[in-house]
């Protein structure tokens, strides 16, 4: 293979792809990025076998073909190039780069050993804007489990499509995030995918600016999901398993409610959390007389007391939460004011925006701490 | 003053106390497995070279008429608790080192008061448990421990304030804390054999022999020991481990062992009213290579099933692929006080107000 391209184009494509490379891999070829030249374009691909990221950019292709180059080394080299043009010649064992008055030979591995992508199938093709998908991902994935011992299902985020309804859900068993919107065009019937949450973070980062993202299932058992827009494509291996029946754990009705200024509550909780100290960082929330009182205490640090004005409906309540979990939710809930709903000190609490923003519905369920 | 006490031949003494026919005979406490080692030997067995950590088969070669008694850990723990209770009744801070050994902080009491207190304590322990303890009394921990060692069995030795350096001087340098056999051999080559030799080293030689901690070692050798008794040492981790009689290759069997250990650890957590946020396993392979895997839990727990699930995950990650395992252990850490406080979405159905 042989091509000539702009140093900036190749540096940004290889830089983005190399972030996917697992530095601890024991399979040598997975430390490399695959460069494929064809039809006036270079596609740069990296994979850790679960997640594959491909960035393409235009180039003057002299001779089509492919080469694999060590990702970290090559991306660091490219990041240090001055703006200009470079010429790359690839063989199965070598990638030779000419740029200005410098010449580099990088050791390569045979490109035919690079793991292939599954071929596309027609099932579940739908299109969603980058902003929508990014909002959904950012609203949910933080609530997914990061505890490997509890399995891959809870570490994933559920994507459900039913007609024009797109729903995303993540939960670690202690809190749950649900986000929902209506798409311009839907699918006939319904589909459910459990997608590794860290892969969705890559989707939001690499595709979040895209106009229209095509989402399609790949592979023999539809066990991969591809997100693509323009010159960027991400393919991810889906989690095999049964997602918990989340609908069952979201209470249908609540009997107590407050409306609160989100930023004011965040500020109070951040200060109180400093005092809560211990690992569970417990904060107590007492609601009475249109006032919310945040308290925290620990033997080591002392006591915290914060008062906020709220709109209260229903009986008084005292409930305790892990400050970190409550802050995570409040930091993601849209709008200036949030609704918090309760049933009792040991029952799930719900948090949602007072007004849905942009036709997107957020709902968070948070389990309390025993006091 | 600080006292160090040690129950004389603890396990063996308990066995002899409860079976007088063993009195005056060489007795060893040891398990019955192929790899058993002597845990404790009675004083009658010691002249034969039978002492703790000697492999049982070797002990039987050294002393063919040795009487071997199986250990009864539950009983030892109960007796230990009884002894520590007797010490606690006297109101002094205690730092336990093991089931049968501890430091007692006798406070500002002078040497004579300290001795009188220890006499009462030894009488009390003997009267109420039938066991003898040996006690060393000194201004520092190290000398108290050396003294209790020297007066065993059934003895008491006080090193009055001011006599520390003279007491230590003739002892071999290896008796100093922190000096193991290797260092001792190196010191001997340099002509340093007694503690007195260490005490009189000049700065340059001391630094050459001990590196940056030369000052501490030399101070110890001169009888200056500033470490205080630290009562109620905080539990940092809780573990349970098993050495197999025959190496285990079967992962299902290893999982069974982990399950038992998870229940054991969960029970210990409950006894101490703690919860753990990390779970790890320790594996010693047949080639004696030791390694571990650890995982962090989102919420601290004392639930045996959750601990087992996390340990099982560690075992999977260890990717043994049938390699023979000699020892398997489970350890929990990042301990916090109390029960798991975080309630769970899926474990308790929400109350729905209709």
XYZ file of C-alpha atoms in Angstrom:
725
model
C 0.000 0.000 0.000
C 1.008 3.571 -0.490
C -0.734 6.859 0.227
C -0.115 10.540 0.779
C -2.157 12.547 3.260
C -2.307 15.566 5.525
C -0.447 15.018 8.838
C -3.286 16.571 10.803
C -5.895 14.147 9.370
C -3.901 11.023 10.097
C -2.814 12.253 13.545
C -6.382 12.858 14.673
C -7.703 9.543 13.260
C -4.903 7.439 14.752
C -5.069 9.399 18.004
C -8.796 8.695 18.394
C -8.490 5.024 17.452
C -5.514 4.349 19.704
C -7.598 5.297 22.773
C -9.463 2.012 22.304
C -6.299 -0.091 22.408
C -5.943 -2.013 25.635
C -2.399 -1.356 26.819
C -2.423 -4.603 28.825
C -3.351 -6.874 25.943
C -1.342 -10.059 25.578
C -2.271 -10.454 21.901
C 0.429 -8.488 20.036
C -1.684 -7.502 17.031
C -4.289 -5.871 19.312
C -1.638 -3.311 20.294
C -1.674 -2.159 16.689
C -3.992 -0.017 14.599
C -5.006 -1.238 11.162
C -4.718 1.243 8.288
C -6.634 0.309 5.139
C -6.270 2.350 1.932
C -8.991 2.230 -0.726
C -11.073 4.596 -2.872
C -9.294 7.792 -1.904
C -9.748 7.065 1.795
C -7.752 5.676 4.668
C -9.661 3.825 7.379
C -7.898 3.577 10.768
C -9.224 0.817 12.977
C -8.460 -0.239 16.564
C -10.114 -2.939 18.630
C -9.980 -4.623 22.027
C -12.265 -7.368 20.655
C -15.248 -5.927 22.538
C -15.134 -2.491 21.002
C -13.925 -1.550 17.519
C -13.458 2.054 16.479
C -12.874 3.141 12.902
C -11.987 6.674 11.763
C -11.581 7.449 8.057
C -9.997 10.436 6.325
C -9.317 11.399 2.708
C -5.946 10.656 1.104
C -4.295 10.290 -2.229
C -4.069 6.515 -2.521
C -1.218 5.378 -4.741
C -1.689 1.691 -4.092
C -4.524 0.119 -2.109
C -3.883 -2.317 0.742
C -3.422 -2.461 4.498
C -0.770 -2.218 7.204
C -0.819 -2.515 11.017
C 1.305 -0.222 13.209
C 1.879 -0.132 16.994
C -0.864 2.246 18.140
C 0.759 4.113 21.027
C 4.086 4.589 19.281
C 2.555 5.661 15.983
C 0.046 8.061 17.531
C 2.770 9.674 19.670
C 4.941 10.066 16.582
C 2.105 11.628 14.592
C 1.185 13.980 17.426
C 4.692 15.432 17.212
C 4.607 16.195 13.482
C 4.384 19.707 12.123
C 1.442 20.521 9.801
C 2.167 19.308 6.278
C 1.952 16.199 4.136
C 3.297 12.710 4.726
C 3.738 9.636 2.577
C 3.247 6.158 4.003
C 4.304 2.906 2.339
C 3.125 -0.303 3.971
C 4.270 -3.916 3.704
C 3.205 -6.842 5.937
C 6.209 -6.219 8.220
C 6.942 -2.528 7.860
C 5.340 0.900 7.626
C 7.687 3.511 6.173
C 6.827 7.169 6.643
C 8.354 10.084 4.762
C 7.602 13.550 6.036
C 9.530 16.673 5.154
C 13.145 15.664 5.633
C 12.534 12.746 8.006
C 12.199 9.029 7.346
C 10.789 6.509 9.790
C 10.340 2.744 9.554
C 7.851 1.231 12.001
C 7.763 -2.521 12.596
C 4.412 -3.896 11.499
C 2.460 -7.127 11.871
C 0.684 -8.830 8.946
C -2.693 -7.109 8.359
C -4.465 -10.378 7.518
C -4.022 -11.381 11.178
C -6.090 -8.391 12.283
C -9.505 -9.437 13.703
C -12.177 -8.938 11.007
C -15.449 -7.068 11.577
C -18.670 -9.056 11.306
C -20.688 -8.333 8.206
C -23.770 -6.178 8.449
C -27.268 -7.597 8.601
C -30.485 -5.772 7.942
C -32.046 -6.119 11.368
C -32.916 -3.123 13.535
C -31.704 -0.346 11.366
C -32.646 2.981 12.808
C -31.270 6.470 12.724
C -30.924 8.920 15.559
C -29.228 12.307 15.843
C -25.875 12.558 17.575
C -27.269 14.962 20.142
C -30.122 12.633 21.116
C -27.871 9.630 21.454
C -25.310 11.642 23.404
C -28.007 12.953 25.768
C -29.307 9.429 26.338
C -25.840 8.052 27.002
C -24.810 10.890 29.310
C -28.108 10.656 31.197
C -27.772 6.953 31.949
C -24.387 5.241 31.834
C -23.097 6.730 35.103
C -25.664 4.606 36.963
C -24.382 1.332 35.530
C -22.410 -0.994 37.780
C -18.626 -0.846 37.753
C -18.334 -3.929 39.892
C -16.994 -6.712 37.704
C -17.907 -9.339 40.260
C -21.608 -8.663 39.721
C -21.376 -9.450 36.055
C -21.411 -7.793 32.670
C -25.191 -7.290 32.441
C -25.335 -4.612 35.137
C -22.152 -3.044 33.734
C -24.063 -2.559 30.508
C -26.740 -0.073 29.513
C -30.011 -1.285 28.051
C -31.150 0.241 24.750
C -34.783 -0.475 23.916
C -36.510 0.513 20.692
C -40.216 0.040 20.386
C -41.759 1.654 17.335
C -40.607 5.271 17.604
C -39.760 5.063 21.297
C -36.096 4.951 22.238
C -35.385 4.080 25.892
C -32.069 3.724 27.668
C -31.696 2.255 31.171
C -28.709 1.709 33.446
C -28.666 0.440 37.031
C -26.199 -0.996 39.495
C -28.910 -2.270 41.797
C -28.673 0.767 44.097
C -29.752 3.482 41.656
C -31.407 3.423 38.272
C -31.348 5.876 35.385
C -33.991 5.823 32.680
C -34.091 8.118 29.661
C -36.693 8.133 26.938
C -37.410 9.978 23.722
C -39.444 9.690 20.555
C -37.582 9.326 17.270
C -38.735 10.820 13.976
C -38.655 7.410 12.396
C -38.868 4.177 14.296
C -38.782 0.481 13.571
C -41.565 -2.008 13.209
C -41.714 -4.168 16.330
C -39.151 -3.858 19.114
C -35.508 -4.565 19.890
C -33.445 -4.749 23.101
C -29.684 -4.503 23.339
C -27.411 -4.571 26.389
C -24.398 -2.482 25.423
C -21.203 -2.237 27.519
C -21.396 1.216 29.112
C -17.776 2.106 28.428
C -18.437 1.496 24.708
C -21.339 3.937 24.860
C -18.997 6.490 26.397
C -16.843 6.092 23.262
C -19.941 6.473 21.069
C -20.840 9.749 22.793
C -17.256 10.991 22.524
C -16.659 10.048 18.892
C -20.128 10.346 17.371
C -21.906 12.797 19.664
C -21.465 15.600 17.144
C -22.892 13.605 14.225
C -25.995 14.715 12.341
C -27.494 11.286 11.825
C -26.158 8.123 13.435
C -27.145 4.855 11.816
C -27.497 2.033 14.315
C -27.575 -1.533 13.059
C -27.154 -5.029 14.406
C -24.272 -7.088 13.042
C -23.007 -10.623 13.259
C -24.469 -14.059 12.882
C -26.553 -13.820 16.068
C -26.974 -10.060 15.851
C -24.538 -9.994 18.760
C -22.846 -6.766 17.716
C -24.179 -3.280 17.335
C -22.711 -0.738 14.929
C -23.010 3.034 15.286
C -21.854 5.013 12.287
C -21.916 8.543 11.035
C -19.788 10.081 8.327
C -16.228 8.861 8.607
C -16.572 7.358 12.073
C -17.911 3.905 12.985
C -18.020 2.070 16.300
C -18.877 -1.590 16.552
C -19.485 -3.132 19.936
C -20.018 -6.686 21.130
C -23.309 -6.852 23.018
C -23.652 -8.309 26.491
C -25.309 -11.680 26.450
C -27.826 -12.005 29.275
C -31.163 -11.079 30.739
C -31.556 -7.460 31.796
C -33.410 -7.095 35.114
C -37.068 -6.208 34.865
C -36.548 -2.564 35.709
C -40.197 -1.592 35.256
C -41.064 -3.644 38.319
C -38.823 -1.685 40.668
C -39.987 1.788 39.655
C -42.869 2.640 41.966
C -46.038 3.534 40.067
C -47.033 6.168 42.606
C -45.467 8.266 45.314
C -47.167 9.999 48.241
C -44.696 12.774 49.077
C -43.068 15.273 46.776
C -40.749 18.238 46.815
C -39.617 20.620 44.105
C -36.080 21.843 44.677
C -33.514 24.107 43.043
C -31.037 21.559 41.729
C -27.867 23.669 41.933
C -28.658 24.815 45.474
C -29.114 21.218 46.631
C -25.918 20.129 44.845
C -23.943 22.865 46.618
C -25.328 21.866 50.031
C -24.658 18.178 49.457
C -21.098 18.785 48.311
C -20.335 20.631 51.532
C -22.126 18.101 53.731
C -20.396 15.195 51.998
C -17.050 16.534 53.179
C -18.131 15.950 56.748
C -19.920 12.641 56.134
C -16.480 11.172 55.679
C -16.859 7.450 55.939
C -17.131 5.188 52.939
C -20.920 5.176 52.774
C -20.888 9.010 53.077
C -24.357 9.158 54.546
C -26.344 12.373 54.367
C -29.749 12.700 55.981
C -32.485 14.690 54.373
C -35.322 15.916 56.544
C -38.330 17.509 54.858
C -40.766 19.483 56.923
C -42.579 22.779 56.758
C -41.509 23.622 53.147
C -37.889 23.241 54.204
C -35.285 20.638 53.359
C -32.545 20.078 55.938
C -29.358 18.258 54.978
C -27.344 16.871 57.890
C -24.237 14.748 58.052
C -21.882 13.816 60.850
C -18.881 11.707 61.605
C -16.765 11.123 64.697
C -13.700 12.321 62.852
C -14.916 15.448 61.060
C -17.850 16.873 63.007
C -21.366 17.890 62.008
C -22.969 19.520 58.971
C -26.324 21.303 58.790
C -27.774 22.916 55.651
C -31.233 24.419 55.091
C -32.994 24.916 51.751
C -36.415 26.209 50.836
C -38.510 23.707 48.834
C -42.076 23.278 47.636
C -43.367 20.393 49.736
C -46.476 18.312 49.048
C -47.469 15.505 51.432
C -46.235 14.434 54.831
C -42.876 15.145 56.450
C -40.058 12.690 55.933
C -36.518 11.909 57.002
C -34.501 9.763 54.623
C -30.779 9.003 54.230
C -28.753 8.592 51.054
C -25.220 7.943 49.965
C -24.234 11.536 49.168
C -22.219 10.416 46.147
C -25.178 8.609 44.572
C -27.530 11.532 45.133
C -24.979 13.983 43.711
C -24.425 11.765 40.657
C -28.132 11.953 39.890
C -28.505 15.687 40.558
C -25.500 16.423 38.360
C -27.254 14.725 35.444
C -30.860 15.806 35.865
C -31.916 18.421 33.283
C -33.345 21.841 34.042
C -33.081 24.276 36.912
C -35.536 22.579 39.178
C -35.984 18.926 40.037
C -38.869 16.950 41.487
C -38.020 14.447 44.221
C -40.675 11.921 45.155
C -40.808 9.591 48.129
C -42.789 6.796 49.753
C -40.913 6.347 53.005
C -37.460 6.198 54.596
C -36.653 2.734 53.237
C -38.457 2.888 49.879
C -37.103 3.934 46.507
C -37.099 7.677 45.825
C -37.533 9.163 42.349
C -35.868 12.247 40.910
C -36.791 13.877 37.614
C -36.700 17.286 35.943
C -39.675 19.535 36.732
C -40.175 20.005 32.995
C -38.925 17.565 30.344
C -36.237 19.258 28.237
C -36.145 18.863 24.451
C -38.708 16.068 24.352
C -36.468 13.843 26.467
C -37.760 12.215 29.660
C -35.321 11.517 32.481
C -36.221 9.448 35.512
C -33.882 8.448 38.315
C -34.644 6.006 41.107
C -32.391 5.981 44.134
C -32.396 3.529 47.035
C -31.908 5.047 50.500
C -29.480 4.071 53.248
C -30.704 2.486 56.461
C -30.256 5.049 59.230
C 6.465 -0.408 83.027
C 5.458 -2.872 80.363
C 4.802 -6.566 80.909
C 4.877 -9.263 78.267
C 3.116 -12.511 79.040
C 3.140 -15.781 77.193
C 1.173 -18.883 78.195
C 3.595 -21.784 78.665
C 3.257 -24.348 75.834
C -0.307 -23.106 75.425
C -2.032 -25.789 73.312
C -0.096 -28.607 74.962
C -0.789 -27.266 78.437
C -4.527 -27.111 77.740
C -4.445 -30.714 76.486
C -2.526 -31.908 79.558
C -4.777 -29.947 81.908
C -7.818 -31.694 80.455
C -6.227 -35.157 80.336
C -4.005 -35.682 83.393
C -2.765 -39.022 81.983
C -0.573 -36.913 79.643
C 1.209 -35.206 82.529
C 4.974 -35.689 82.510
C 4.977 -37.157 79.005
C 6.207 -35.801 75.676
C 3.120 -34.386 73.984
C 2.784 -32.611 70.649
C -0.276 -30.852 69.279
C -0.531 -31.425 65.551
C -3.071 -32.145 62.864
C -3.261 -35.497 61.178
C -2.650 -34.522 57.570
C 0.319 -35.535 55.479
C 1.815 -32.079 55.796
C 1.042 -31.511 59.481
C 3.563 -29.640 61.571
C 3.872 -29.504 65.351
C 1.873 -26.529 66.641
C 3.051 -26.791 70.249
C 5.183 -29.303 72.136
C 5.140 -29.961 75.883
C 8.338 -29.198 77.787
C 8.912 -32.944 78.124
C 9.081 -33.258 74.317
C 11.440 -30.355 73.748
C 14.724 -32.056 74.792
C 14.169 -34.402 71.818
C 14.167 -31.464 69.428
C 10.393 -31.501 69.078
C 9.184 -27.897 68.899
C 6.673 -25.841 66.945
C 6.953 -25.816 63.147
C 8.814 -29.162 63.052
C 7.068 -31.486 60.546
C 5.172 -34.188 62.382
C 6.894 -37.096 60.626
C 10.252 -35.624 61.704
C 9.021 -35.142 65.272
C 8.063 -38.818 65.423
C 11.519 -39.788 64.180
C 13.114 -37.634 66.886
C 10.840 -38.919 69.625
C 9.139 -42.206 68.703
C 7.056 -42.333 71.916
C 5.687 -38.817 71.305
C 1.966 -38.548 72.086
C 0.231 -36.613 69.314
C -2.973 -34.774 70.202
C -5.243 -33.164 67.605
C -5.719 -29.400 68.013
C -9.010 -28.040 69.338
C -9.032 -24.434 68.183
C -12.456 -23.665 69.629
C -11.263 -24.685 73.074
C -8.022 -22.663 72.751
C -9.993 -19.597 71.744
C -12.312 -19.987 74.727
C -9.380 -20.392 77.140
C -7.608 -17.440 75.522
C -10.657 -15.259 76.011
C -10.778 -16.351 79.657
C -7.128 -15.328 80.171
C -7.568 -11.964 78.423
C -10.660 -11.333 80.555
C -8.592 -11.913 83.693
C -6.001 -9.397 82.420
C -8.719 -6.925 81.451
C -10.249 -7.099 84.950
C -7.074 -5.480 86.278
C -7.823 -2.466 84.104
C -4.550 -2.088 82.180
C -4.401 -1.530 78.404
C -3.564 -4.772 76.588
C -2.105 -5.349 73.132
C -2.762 -8.926 72.055
C -0.141 -10.496 69.803
C -1.845 -13.881 69.470
C -4.164 -16.156 71.422
C -1.583 -16.728 74.145
C 0.677 -13.704 74.121
C 0.228 -10.006 74.885
C 1.784 -6.801 76.136
C 0.269 -5.104 79.180
C 0.823 -1.409 79.832
C 1.354 -1.139 83.591
C 1.568 2.642 83.332
C 3.716 4.785 85.591
C 3.939 2.092 88.259
C 7.455 1.559 89.606
C 9.254 -1.730 89.295
C 8.096 -3.062 92.651
C 4.434 -2.237 92.110
C 4.651 -3.771 88.660
C 6.083 -6.992 90.060
C 3.375 -7.141 92.718
C 0.691 -6.694 90.061
C 2.167 -9.433 87.895
C 2.397 -11.838 90.834
C -1.340 -11.327 91.428
C -2.055 -11.823 87.740
C -0.073 -15.070 87.495
C -1.762 -16.438 90.631
C -5.152 -15.509 89.234
C -4.558 -17.103 85.833
C -3.300 -20.314 87.413
C -6.198 -20.486 89.871
C -8.884 -19.849 87.283
C -7.534 -21.624 84.204
C -5.046 -24.148 85.558
C -2.393 -22.719 83.228
C 0.928 -21.077 83.977
C 2.125 -17.929 82.236
C 5.624 -16.526 82.038
C 5.982 -12.787 82.335
C 8.771 -10.368 81.557
C 8.669 -6.840 83.006
C 10.695 -3.922 81.684
C 10.519 -0.296 80.572
C 10.267 -1.339 76.892
C 8.473 -3.933 74.824
C 11.514 -5.693 73.436
C 13.176 -6.298 76.777
C 9.876 -7.401 78.346
C 9.516 -10.000 75.607
C 13.109 -11.212 75.889
C 12.682 -11.441 79.663
C 9.513 -13.532 79.456
C 11.314 -15.829 77.034
C 14.235 -16.230 79.409
C 12.179 -17.105 82.452
C 10.018 -19.755 80.797
C 8.328 -21.924 81.921
C 6.291 -20.644 84.842
C 8.591 -17.765 85.574
C 8.769 -14.043 86.071
C 11.674 -11.738 85.333
C 11.793 -7.999 85.910
C 14.501 -5.787 84.446
C 14.516 -2.683 86.682
C 14.819 0.765 85.062
C 18.473 1.575 84.496
C 19.522 -2.082 84.116
C 18.365 -2.396 80.482
C 21.732 -2.022 78.820
C 23.475 -4.421 81.177
C 20.685 -6.970 80.729
C 20.967 -6.888 76.944
C 24.766 -6.651 76.659
C 25.713 -10.359 76.700
C 22.834 -11.516 74.470
C 23.460 -12.447 70.831
C 22.818 -9.581 68.399
C 20.092 -11.663 66.725
C 17.832 -11.098 69.753
C 17.354 -7.466 68.717
C 14.096 -6.756 66.954
C 14.500 -6.488 63.216
C 17.666 -8.583 63.037
C 17.043 -11.861 61.278
C 19.409 -14.775 60.657
C 20.795 -13.218 57.456
C 21.678 -9.900 59.078
C 23.052 -11.764 62.066
C 25.406 -13.766 59.843
C 26.545 -10.561 58.151
C 27.161 -8.939 61.553
C 29.139 -11.960 62.767
C 31.438 -11.600 59.772
C 32.046 -8.014 60.821
C 32.876 -9.195 64.341
C 29.591 -7.981 65.831
C 28.126 -10.887 67.814
C 26.569 -9.538 71.013
C 24.103 -6.750 71.649
C 26.905 -4.973 73.511
C 28.881 -4.967 70.259
C 25.963 -3.280 68.504
C 25.519 -0.769 71.328
C 29.113 0.427 71.064
C 29.328 0.821 67.266
C 30.300 4.296 66.094
C 28.076 6.139 63.623
C 30.080 5.236 60.531
C 30.210 1.507 61.240
C 26.613 1.384 62.433
C 25.489 3.106 59.235
C 27.565 0.717 57.109
C 26.000 -2.307 58.823
C 22.369 -1.203 59.207
C 21.848 1.561 56.661
C 19.452 4.369 57.429
C 17.890 2.789 60.527
C 21.236 2.358 62.296
C 20.279 4.836 65.001
C 17.117 2.909 65.922
C 18.959 -0.396 66.128
C 21.717 1.056 68.246
C 19.221 2.734 70.581
C 17.409 -0.590 71.011
C 20.758 -2.239 71.764
C 21.360 0.424 74.417
C 18.000 -0.416 75.967
C 16.037 2.549 74.638
C 12.705 1.300 73.281
C 10.066 3.994 72.752
C 7.296 1.869 71.301
C 4.149 2.029 73.384
C 1.577 -0.671 74.022
C -1.126 -0.247 71.372
C -4.348 -1.620 72.754
C -7.183 -2.913 70.543
C -5.270 -2.970 67.336
C -7.752 -2.130 64.616
C -8.733 -4.993 62.350
C -7.534 -4.137 58.835
C -8.544 -7.312 57.075
C -10.130 -10.649 57.809
C -9.128 -13.833 56.097
C -9.570 -17.546 56.003
C -7.198 -19.955 54.296
C -6.558 -23.615 53.836
C -3.493 -25.651 52.911
C -4.578 -28.766 51.075
C -3.389 -32.188 52.054
C -3.056 -32.966 48.348
C -2.680 -30.299 45.679
C -6.021 -29.388 44.081
C -6.443 -28.936 40.331
C -10.236 -29.091 40.184
C -11.672 -25.576 39.976
C -15.104 -26.731 41.168
C -13.468 -28.028 44.333
C -11.623 -24.701 44.785
C -14.946 -22.909 44.438
C -16.427 -25.104 47.177
C -13.521 -24.161 49.446
C -14.047 -20.465 48.681
C -17.722 -20.806 49.543
C -16.863 -22.259 52.971
C -14.281 -19.522 53.485
C -16.804 -16.840 52.477
C -19.168 -18.078 55.183
C -16.306 -18.203 57.685
C -15.232 -14.640 56.835
C -18.837 -13.377 56.872
C -19.272 -14.811 60.363
C -16.081 -13.100 61.548
C -17.283 -9.803 60.049
C -20.508 -10.156 61.954
C -18.692 -10.946 65.208
C -16.670 -7.748 64.836
C -19.626 -5.779 63.467
C -17.786 -4.847 60.260
C -18.481 -4.820 56.526
C -15.918 -5.185 53.766
C -15.518 -3.311 50.478
C -12.741 -5.414 48.953
C -12.585 -9.154 48.460
C -9.447 -10.971 47.399
C -8.095 -14.462 47.063
C -4.615 -15.791 47.710
C -3.266 -18.781 45.863
C -0.103 -20.725 46.551
C 0.660 -23.032 43.683
C 2.382 -26.382 44.002
C 5.613 -24.659 42.939
C 5.168 -22.360 46.014
C 4.579 -19.309 43.848
C 2.100 -17.099 45.713
C -0.193 -14.649 43.963
C -3.547 -12.997 44.463
C -6.490 -11.325 42.811
C -8.663 -8.642 44.369
C -11.908 -6.925 43.471
C -13.717 -3.908 44.882
C -17.399 -3.888 45.778
C -19.577 -0.839 45.137
C -21.124 -1.211 48.581
C -19.421 -2.770 51.653
C -20.993 -6.043 52.699
C -20.862 -8.879 55.205
C -23.108 -11.115 53.153
C -21.500 -14.519 52.588
C -23.069 -15.006 49.152
C -21.836 -11.630 47.895
C -18.367 -12.289 49.280
C -18.391 -15.702 47.634
C -19.523 -14.254 44.291
C -16.690 -11.718 44.356
C -14.140 -14.370 45.373
C -15.403 -16.647 42.597
C -14.893 -13.813 40.143
C -11.307 -13.458 41.392
C -10.760 -17.187 40.902
C -12.009 -16.945 37.311
C -9.674 -14.020 36.706
C -6.750 -15.982 38.164
C -7.110 -18.296 35.118
C -5.507 -21.310 36.779
C -6.287 -23.663 33.884
C -5.871 -26.718 36.051
C -2.585 -25.678 37.658
C -2.152 -27.513 40.981
C -2.956 -25.391 44.033
C -1.403 -25.993 47.424
C -3.124 -23.253 49.415
C -6.232 -21.174 48.847
C -7.261 -18.216 50.964
C -9.971 -15.578 50.986
C -9.398 -12.139 52.448
C -11.696 -9.146 52.845
C -10.456 -5.608 53.455
C -11.431 -1.917 53.314
C -13.459 -2.594 56.440
C -16.120 -0.209 57.708
C -18.067 -0.359 60.940
C -21.583 -1.689 60.994
C -23.908 -3.447 58.615
C -24.445 -2.729 54.987
C -26.639 0.376 54.995
C -27.342 0.727 51.297
C -30.721 -0.771 50.386
C -31.099 -2.532 47.072
C -33.551 -2.089 44.233
C -33.859 -5.723 43.307
C -33.569 -7.462 46.640
C -36.640 -5.898 48.228
C -39.718 -5.095 46.203
C -40.735 -1.463 46.646
C -43.824 -0.660 48.628
C -46.363 0.585 46.196
C -49.043 2.720 47.693
C -52.240 1.939 45.882
